[in-house]
PDB file of C-alpha atoms in Angstrom:
ATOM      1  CA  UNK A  24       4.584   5.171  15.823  1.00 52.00           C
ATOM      2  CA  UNK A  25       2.188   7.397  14.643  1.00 50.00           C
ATOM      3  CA  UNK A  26      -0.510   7.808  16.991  1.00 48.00           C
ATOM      4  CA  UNK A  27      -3.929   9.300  15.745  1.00 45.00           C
ATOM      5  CA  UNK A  28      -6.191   9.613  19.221  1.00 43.00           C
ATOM      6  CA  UNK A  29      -7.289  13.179  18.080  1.00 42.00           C
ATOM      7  CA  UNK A  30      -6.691  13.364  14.928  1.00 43.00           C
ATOM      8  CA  UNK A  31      -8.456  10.743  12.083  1.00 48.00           C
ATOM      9  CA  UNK A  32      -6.306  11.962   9.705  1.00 44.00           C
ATOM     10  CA  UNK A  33      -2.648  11.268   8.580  1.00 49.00           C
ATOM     11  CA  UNK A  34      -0.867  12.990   6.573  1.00 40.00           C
ATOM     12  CA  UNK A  35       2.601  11.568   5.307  1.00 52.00           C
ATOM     13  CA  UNK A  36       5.055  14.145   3.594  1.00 46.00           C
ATOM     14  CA  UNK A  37       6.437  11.198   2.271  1.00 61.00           C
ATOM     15  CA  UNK A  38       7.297   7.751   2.207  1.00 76.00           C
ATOM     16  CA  UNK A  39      11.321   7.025   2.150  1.00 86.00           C
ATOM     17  CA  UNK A  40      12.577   4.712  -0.286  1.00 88.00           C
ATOM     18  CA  UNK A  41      15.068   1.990   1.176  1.00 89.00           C
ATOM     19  CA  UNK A  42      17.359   1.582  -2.292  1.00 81.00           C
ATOM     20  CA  UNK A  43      19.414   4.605  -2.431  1.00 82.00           C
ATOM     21  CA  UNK A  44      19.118   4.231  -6.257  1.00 78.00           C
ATOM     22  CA  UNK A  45      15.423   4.999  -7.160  1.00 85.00           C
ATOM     23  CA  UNK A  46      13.470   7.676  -9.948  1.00 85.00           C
ATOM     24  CA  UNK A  47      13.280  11.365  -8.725  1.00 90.00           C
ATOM     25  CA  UNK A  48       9.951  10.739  -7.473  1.00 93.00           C
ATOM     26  CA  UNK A  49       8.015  11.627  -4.138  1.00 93.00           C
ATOM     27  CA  UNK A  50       5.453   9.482  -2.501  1.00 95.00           C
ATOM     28  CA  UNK A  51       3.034  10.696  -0.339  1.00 93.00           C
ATOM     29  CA  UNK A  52       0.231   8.782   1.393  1.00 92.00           C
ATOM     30  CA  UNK A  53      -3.002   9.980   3.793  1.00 91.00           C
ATOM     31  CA  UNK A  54      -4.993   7.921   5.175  1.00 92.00           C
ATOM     32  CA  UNK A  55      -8.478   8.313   7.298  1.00 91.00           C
ATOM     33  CA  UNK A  56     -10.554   5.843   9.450  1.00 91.00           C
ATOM     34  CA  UNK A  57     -14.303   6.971   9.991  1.00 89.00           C
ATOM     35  CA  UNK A  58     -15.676   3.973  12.123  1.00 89.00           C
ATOM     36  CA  UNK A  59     -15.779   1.164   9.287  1.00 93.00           C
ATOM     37  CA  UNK A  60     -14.527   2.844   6.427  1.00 94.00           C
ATOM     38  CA  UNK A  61     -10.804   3.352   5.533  1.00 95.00           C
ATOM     39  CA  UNK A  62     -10.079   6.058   3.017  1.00 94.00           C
ATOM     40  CA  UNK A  63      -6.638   5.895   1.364  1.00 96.00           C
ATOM     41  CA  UNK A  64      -4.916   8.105  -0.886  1.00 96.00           C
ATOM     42  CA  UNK A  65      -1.474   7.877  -2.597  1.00 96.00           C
ATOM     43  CA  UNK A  66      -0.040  10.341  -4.399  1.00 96.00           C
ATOM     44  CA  UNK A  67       3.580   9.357  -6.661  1.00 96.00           C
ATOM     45  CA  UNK A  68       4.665  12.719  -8.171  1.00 96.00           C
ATOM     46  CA  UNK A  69       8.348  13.625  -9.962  1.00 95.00           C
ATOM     47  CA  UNK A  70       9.746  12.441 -12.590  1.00 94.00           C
ATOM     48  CA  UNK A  71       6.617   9.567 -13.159  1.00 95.00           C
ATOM     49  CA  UNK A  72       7.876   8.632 -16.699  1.00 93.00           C
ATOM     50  CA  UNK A  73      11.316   6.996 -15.283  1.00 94.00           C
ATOM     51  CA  UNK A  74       8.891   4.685 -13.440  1.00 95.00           C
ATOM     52  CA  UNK A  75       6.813   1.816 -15.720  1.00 94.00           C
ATOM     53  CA  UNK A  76       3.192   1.827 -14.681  1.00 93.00           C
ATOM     54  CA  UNK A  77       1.164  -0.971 -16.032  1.00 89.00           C
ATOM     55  CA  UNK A  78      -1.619   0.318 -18.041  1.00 84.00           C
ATOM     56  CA  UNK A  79      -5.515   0.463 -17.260  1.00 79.00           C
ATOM     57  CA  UNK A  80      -7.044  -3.189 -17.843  1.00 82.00           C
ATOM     58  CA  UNK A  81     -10.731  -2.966 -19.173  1.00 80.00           C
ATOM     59  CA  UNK A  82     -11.367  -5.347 -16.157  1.00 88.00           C
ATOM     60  CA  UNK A  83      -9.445  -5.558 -12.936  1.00 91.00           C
ATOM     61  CA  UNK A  84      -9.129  -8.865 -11.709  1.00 95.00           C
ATOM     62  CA  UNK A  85      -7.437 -10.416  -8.526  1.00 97.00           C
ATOM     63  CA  UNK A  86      -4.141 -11.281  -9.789  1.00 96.00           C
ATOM     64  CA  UNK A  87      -1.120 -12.503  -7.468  1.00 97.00           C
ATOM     65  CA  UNK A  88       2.282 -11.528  -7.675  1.00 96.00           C
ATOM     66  CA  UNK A  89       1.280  -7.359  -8.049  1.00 96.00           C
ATOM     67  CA  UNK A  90       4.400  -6.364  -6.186  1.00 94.00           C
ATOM     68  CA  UNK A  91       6.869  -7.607  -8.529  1.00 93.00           C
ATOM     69  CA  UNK A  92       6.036  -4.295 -10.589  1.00 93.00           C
ATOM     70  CA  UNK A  93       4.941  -1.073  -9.986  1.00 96.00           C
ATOM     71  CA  UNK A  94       2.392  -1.547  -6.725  1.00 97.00           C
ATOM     72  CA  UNK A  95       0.584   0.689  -4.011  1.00 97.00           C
ATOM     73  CA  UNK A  96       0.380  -1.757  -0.919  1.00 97.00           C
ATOM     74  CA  UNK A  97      -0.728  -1.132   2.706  1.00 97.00           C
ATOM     75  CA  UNK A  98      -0.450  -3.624   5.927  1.00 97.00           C
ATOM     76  CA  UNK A  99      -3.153  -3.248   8.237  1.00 97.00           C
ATOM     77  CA  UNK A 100      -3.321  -5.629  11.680  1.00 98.00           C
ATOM     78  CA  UNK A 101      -5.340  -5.639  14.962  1.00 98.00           C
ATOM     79  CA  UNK A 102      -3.416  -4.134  17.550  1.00 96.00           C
ATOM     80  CA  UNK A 103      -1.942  -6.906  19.725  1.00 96.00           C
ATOM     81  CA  UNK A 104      -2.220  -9.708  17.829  1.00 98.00           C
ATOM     82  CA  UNK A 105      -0.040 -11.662  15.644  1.00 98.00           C
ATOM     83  CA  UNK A 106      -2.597 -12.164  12.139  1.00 98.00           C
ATOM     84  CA  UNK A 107      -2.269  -9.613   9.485  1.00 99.00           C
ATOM     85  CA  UNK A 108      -3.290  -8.686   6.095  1.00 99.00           C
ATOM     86  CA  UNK A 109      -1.763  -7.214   3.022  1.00 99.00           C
ATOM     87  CA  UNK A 110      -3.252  -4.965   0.327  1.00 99.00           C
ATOM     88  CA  UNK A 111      -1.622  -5.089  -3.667  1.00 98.00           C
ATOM     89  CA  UNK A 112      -3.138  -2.160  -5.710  1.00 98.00           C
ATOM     90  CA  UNK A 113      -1.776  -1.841  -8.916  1.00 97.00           C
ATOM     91  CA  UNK A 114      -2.152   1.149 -10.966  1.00 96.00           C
ATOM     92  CA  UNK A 115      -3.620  -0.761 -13.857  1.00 95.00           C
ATOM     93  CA  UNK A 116      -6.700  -1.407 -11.297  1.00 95.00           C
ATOM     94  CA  UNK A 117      -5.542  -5.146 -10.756  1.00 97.00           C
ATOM     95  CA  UNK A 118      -5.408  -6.001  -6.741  1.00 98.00           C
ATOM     96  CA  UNK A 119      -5.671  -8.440  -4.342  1.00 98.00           C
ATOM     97  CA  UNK A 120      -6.178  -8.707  -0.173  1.00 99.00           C
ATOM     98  CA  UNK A 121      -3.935 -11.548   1.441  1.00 99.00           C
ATOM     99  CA  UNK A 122      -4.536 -12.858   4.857  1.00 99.00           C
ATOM    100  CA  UNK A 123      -1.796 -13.735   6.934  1.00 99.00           C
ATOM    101  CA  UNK A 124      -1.532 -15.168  10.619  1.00 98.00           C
ATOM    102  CA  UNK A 125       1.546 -14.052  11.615  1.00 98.00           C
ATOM    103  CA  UNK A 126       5.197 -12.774   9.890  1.00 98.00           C
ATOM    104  CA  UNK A 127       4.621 -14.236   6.886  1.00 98.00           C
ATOM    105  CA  UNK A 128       3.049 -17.313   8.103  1.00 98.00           C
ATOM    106  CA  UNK A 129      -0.135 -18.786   6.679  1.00 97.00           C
ATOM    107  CA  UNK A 130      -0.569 -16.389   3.355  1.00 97.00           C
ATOM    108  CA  UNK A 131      -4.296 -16.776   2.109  1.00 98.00           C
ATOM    109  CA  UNK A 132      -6.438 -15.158  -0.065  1.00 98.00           C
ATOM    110  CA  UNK A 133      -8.339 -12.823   1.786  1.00 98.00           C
ATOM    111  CA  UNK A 134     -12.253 -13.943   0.366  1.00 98.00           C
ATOM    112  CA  UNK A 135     -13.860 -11.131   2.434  1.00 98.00           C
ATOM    113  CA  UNK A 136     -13.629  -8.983  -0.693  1.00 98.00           C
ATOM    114  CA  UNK A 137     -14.672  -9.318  -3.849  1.00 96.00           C
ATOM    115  CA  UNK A 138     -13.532  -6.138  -5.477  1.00 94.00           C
ATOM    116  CA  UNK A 139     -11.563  -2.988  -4.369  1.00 93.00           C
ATOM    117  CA  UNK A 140     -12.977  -0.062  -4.977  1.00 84.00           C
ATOM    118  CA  UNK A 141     -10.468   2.083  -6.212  1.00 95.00           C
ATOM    119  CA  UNK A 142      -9.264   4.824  -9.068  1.00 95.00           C
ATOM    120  CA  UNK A 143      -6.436   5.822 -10.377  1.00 95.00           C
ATOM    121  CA  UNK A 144      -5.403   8.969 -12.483  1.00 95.00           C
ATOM    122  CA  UNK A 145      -2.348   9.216 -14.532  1.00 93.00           C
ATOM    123  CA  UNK A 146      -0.500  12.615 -15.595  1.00 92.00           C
ATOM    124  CA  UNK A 147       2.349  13.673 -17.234  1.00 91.00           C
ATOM    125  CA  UNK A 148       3.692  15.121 -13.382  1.00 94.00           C
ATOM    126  CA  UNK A 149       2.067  12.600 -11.456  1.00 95.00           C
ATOM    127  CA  UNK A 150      -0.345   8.736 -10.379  1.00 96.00           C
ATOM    128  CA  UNK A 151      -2.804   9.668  -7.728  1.00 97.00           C
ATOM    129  CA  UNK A 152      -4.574   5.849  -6.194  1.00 97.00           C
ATOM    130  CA  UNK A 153      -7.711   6.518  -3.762  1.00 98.00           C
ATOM    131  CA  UNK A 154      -9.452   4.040  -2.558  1.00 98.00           C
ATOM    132  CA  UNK A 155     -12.274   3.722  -0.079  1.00 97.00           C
ATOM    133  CA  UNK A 156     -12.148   0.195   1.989  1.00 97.00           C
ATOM    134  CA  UNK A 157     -15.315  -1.553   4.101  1.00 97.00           C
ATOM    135  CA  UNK A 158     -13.500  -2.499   7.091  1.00 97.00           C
ATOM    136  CA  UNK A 159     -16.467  -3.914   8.401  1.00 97.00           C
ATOM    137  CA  UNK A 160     -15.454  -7.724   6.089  1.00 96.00           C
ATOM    138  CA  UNK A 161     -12.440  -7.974   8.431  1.00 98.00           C
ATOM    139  CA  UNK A 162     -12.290  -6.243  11.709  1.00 97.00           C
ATOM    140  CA  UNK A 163     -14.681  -4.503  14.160  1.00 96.00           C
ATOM    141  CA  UNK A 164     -15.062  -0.649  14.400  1.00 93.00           C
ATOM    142  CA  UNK A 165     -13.840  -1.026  17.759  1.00 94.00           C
ATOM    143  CA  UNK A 166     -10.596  -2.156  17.012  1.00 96.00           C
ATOM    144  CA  UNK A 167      -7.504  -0.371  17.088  1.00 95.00           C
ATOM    145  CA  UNK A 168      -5.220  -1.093  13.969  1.00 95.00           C
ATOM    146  CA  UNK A 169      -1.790  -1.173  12.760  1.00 95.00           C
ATOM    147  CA  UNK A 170      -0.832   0.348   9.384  1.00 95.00           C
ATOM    148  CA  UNK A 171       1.820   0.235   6.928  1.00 95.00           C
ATOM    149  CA  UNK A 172       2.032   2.094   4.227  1.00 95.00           C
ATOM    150  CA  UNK A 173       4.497   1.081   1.344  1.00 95.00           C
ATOM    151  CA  UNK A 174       5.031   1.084  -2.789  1.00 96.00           C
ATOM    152  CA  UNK A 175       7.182  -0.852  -5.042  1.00 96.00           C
ATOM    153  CA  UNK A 176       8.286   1.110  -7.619  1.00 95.00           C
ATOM    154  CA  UNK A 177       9.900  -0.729 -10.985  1.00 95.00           C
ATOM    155  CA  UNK A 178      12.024   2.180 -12.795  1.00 93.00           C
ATOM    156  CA  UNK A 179      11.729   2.110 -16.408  1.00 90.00           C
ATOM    157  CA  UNK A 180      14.226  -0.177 -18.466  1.00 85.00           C
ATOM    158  CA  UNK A 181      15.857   0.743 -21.925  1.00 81.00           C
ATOM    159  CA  UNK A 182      13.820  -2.120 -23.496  1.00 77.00           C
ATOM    160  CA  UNK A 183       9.930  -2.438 -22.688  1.00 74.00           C
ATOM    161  CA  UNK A 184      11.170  -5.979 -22.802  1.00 74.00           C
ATOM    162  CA  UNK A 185      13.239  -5.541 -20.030  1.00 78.00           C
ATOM    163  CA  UNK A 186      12.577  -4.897 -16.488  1.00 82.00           C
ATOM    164  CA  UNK A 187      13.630  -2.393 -14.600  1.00 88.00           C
ATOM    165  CA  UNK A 188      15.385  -1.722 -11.343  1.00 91.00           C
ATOM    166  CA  UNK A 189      12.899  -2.303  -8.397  1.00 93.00           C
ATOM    167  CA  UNK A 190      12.794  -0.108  -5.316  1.00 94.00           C
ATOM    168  CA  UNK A 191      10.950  -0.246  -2.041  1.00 94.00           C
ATOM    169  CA  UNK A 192       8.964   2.404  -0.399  1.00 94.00           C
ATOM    170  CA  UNK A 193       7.625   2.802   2.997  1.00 93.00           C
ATOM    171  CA  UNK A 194       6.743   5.166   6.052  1.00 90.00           C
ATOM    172  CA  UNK A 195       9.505   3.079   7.812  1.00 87.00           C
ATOM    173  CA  UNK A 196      11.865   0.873   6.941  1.00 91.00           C
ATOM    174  CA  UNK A 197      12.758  -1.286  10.286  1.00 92.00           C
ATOM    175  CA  UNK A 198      15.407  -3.976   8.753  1.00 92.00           C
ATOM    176  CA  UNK A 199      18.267  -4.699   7.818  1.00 93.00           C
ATOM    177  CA  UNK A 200      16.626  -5.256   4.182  1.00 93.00           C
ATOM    178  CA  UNK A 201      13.545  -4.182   3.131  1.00 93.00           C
ATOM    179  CA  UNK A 202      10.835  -5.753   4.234  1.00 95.00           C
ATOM    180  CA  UNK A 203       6.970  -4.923   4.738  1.00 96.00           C
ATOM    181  CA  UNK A 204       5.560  -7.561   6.719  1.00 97.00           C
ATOM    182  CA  UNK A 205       7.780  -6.857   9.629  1.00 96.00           C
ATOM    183  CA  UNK A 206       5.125  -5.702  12.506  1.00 96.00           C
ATOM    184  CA  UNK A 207       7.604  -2.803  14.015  1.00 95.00           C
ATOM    185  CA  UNK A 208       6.779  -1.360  10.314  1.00 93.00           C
ATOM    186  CA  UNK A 209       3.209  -0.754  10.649  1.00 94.00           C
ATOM    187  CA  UNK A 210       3.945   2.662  11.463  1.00 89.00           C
ATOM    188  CA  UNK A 211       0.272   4.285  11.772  1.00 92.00           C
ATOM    189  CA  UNK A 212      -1.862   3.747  15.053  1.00 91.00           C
ATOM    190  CA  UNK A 213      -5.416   4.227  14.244  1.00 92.00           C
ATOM    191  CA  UNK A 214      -7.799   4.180  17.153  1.00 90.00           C
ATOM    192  CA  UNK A 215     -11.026   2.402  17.203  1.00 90.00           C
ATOM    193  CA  UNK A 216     -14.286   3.818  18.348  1.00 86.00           C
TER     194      UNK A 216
END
């Protein structure tokens, strides 16, 4: 683990993708705690038109289900206990919080947000997602956290009817398959104050 006593910043030089078969992309992450805010920043850069980004909604909505397609996603728990919860941003602005109370046990809707405040740019060379999270809805500046950081990444088919080959991204990949919810994941220590 990842431990950040001094420093409040991470940065990753990039997250590893479990399939061996995946776009010629790299994904990058940072990631900074200042007392109750979280600031988050993914970077996918490469080859981004092998991968099929949904496009910009005119209004982003919770929606379930973002990780079947493309997906920027980051598990954040209390350090020492079991409960967890799991961020979907999708690059169309779509996103949702879950709340869970252990591995993959009790999945709810996490109501403490109503909106994520997020942006998202799209090039020709690369999708940049920053988003800047109130971390005062779900746990107390004095708490130290847990974080994974992960994608999902859906390559682009022949067809646009089609869908493409799916592959999973993360700072550490702990399992036998991949899996994000596993606790030994959450690679990034972040202090509280």
């Amino acid at each position: 683990m990842v431990d950040l006593m001094r420093e409040r910043t991470l940065v990753l030089s990039q997250l590893e993708s479990f399939d061996e078969l995946h776009p010629a992309i790299e994904i990058t992450g940072e990631l900074e705690r200042r007392g109750d805010r979280l600031q988050l920043s993914y970077k996918l850069a490469g080859d981004v038109a092998a991968v099929k980004l949904p496009g910009l909604t005119a209004l982003a909505q919770r929606r379930n289900q973002l990780w079947q397609r493309s997906c920027f996603e980051f598990f954040l728990g209390i350090q020492g206990e079991p409960g967890y919860w799991e961020f979907n941003l999708s690059p169309n602005g779509d996103w949702n919080v879950y709340r869970l109370s252990g591995y993959r046990e009790g999945l709810t809707p996490e109501l403490a947000y109503g909106a994520l405040p997020f942006t998202v740019m799209v090039t020709e060379s690369f999708c940049t997602l920053d988003l800047d999270l109130d971390l005062s809805q779900i746990v107390a500046a004095d708490q130290a956290l847990e974080v994974g950081l992960t994608t999902v990444i859906e390559e682009r088919a022949e067809s646009e009817t089609e869908s493409g080959r799916i592959s999973y991204w993360a700072i550490a990949h702990t399992g036998p398959e991949a899996d994000f919810h596993r606790r030994d994941s959450f690679g990034i220590q972040l202090p509280g104050t």
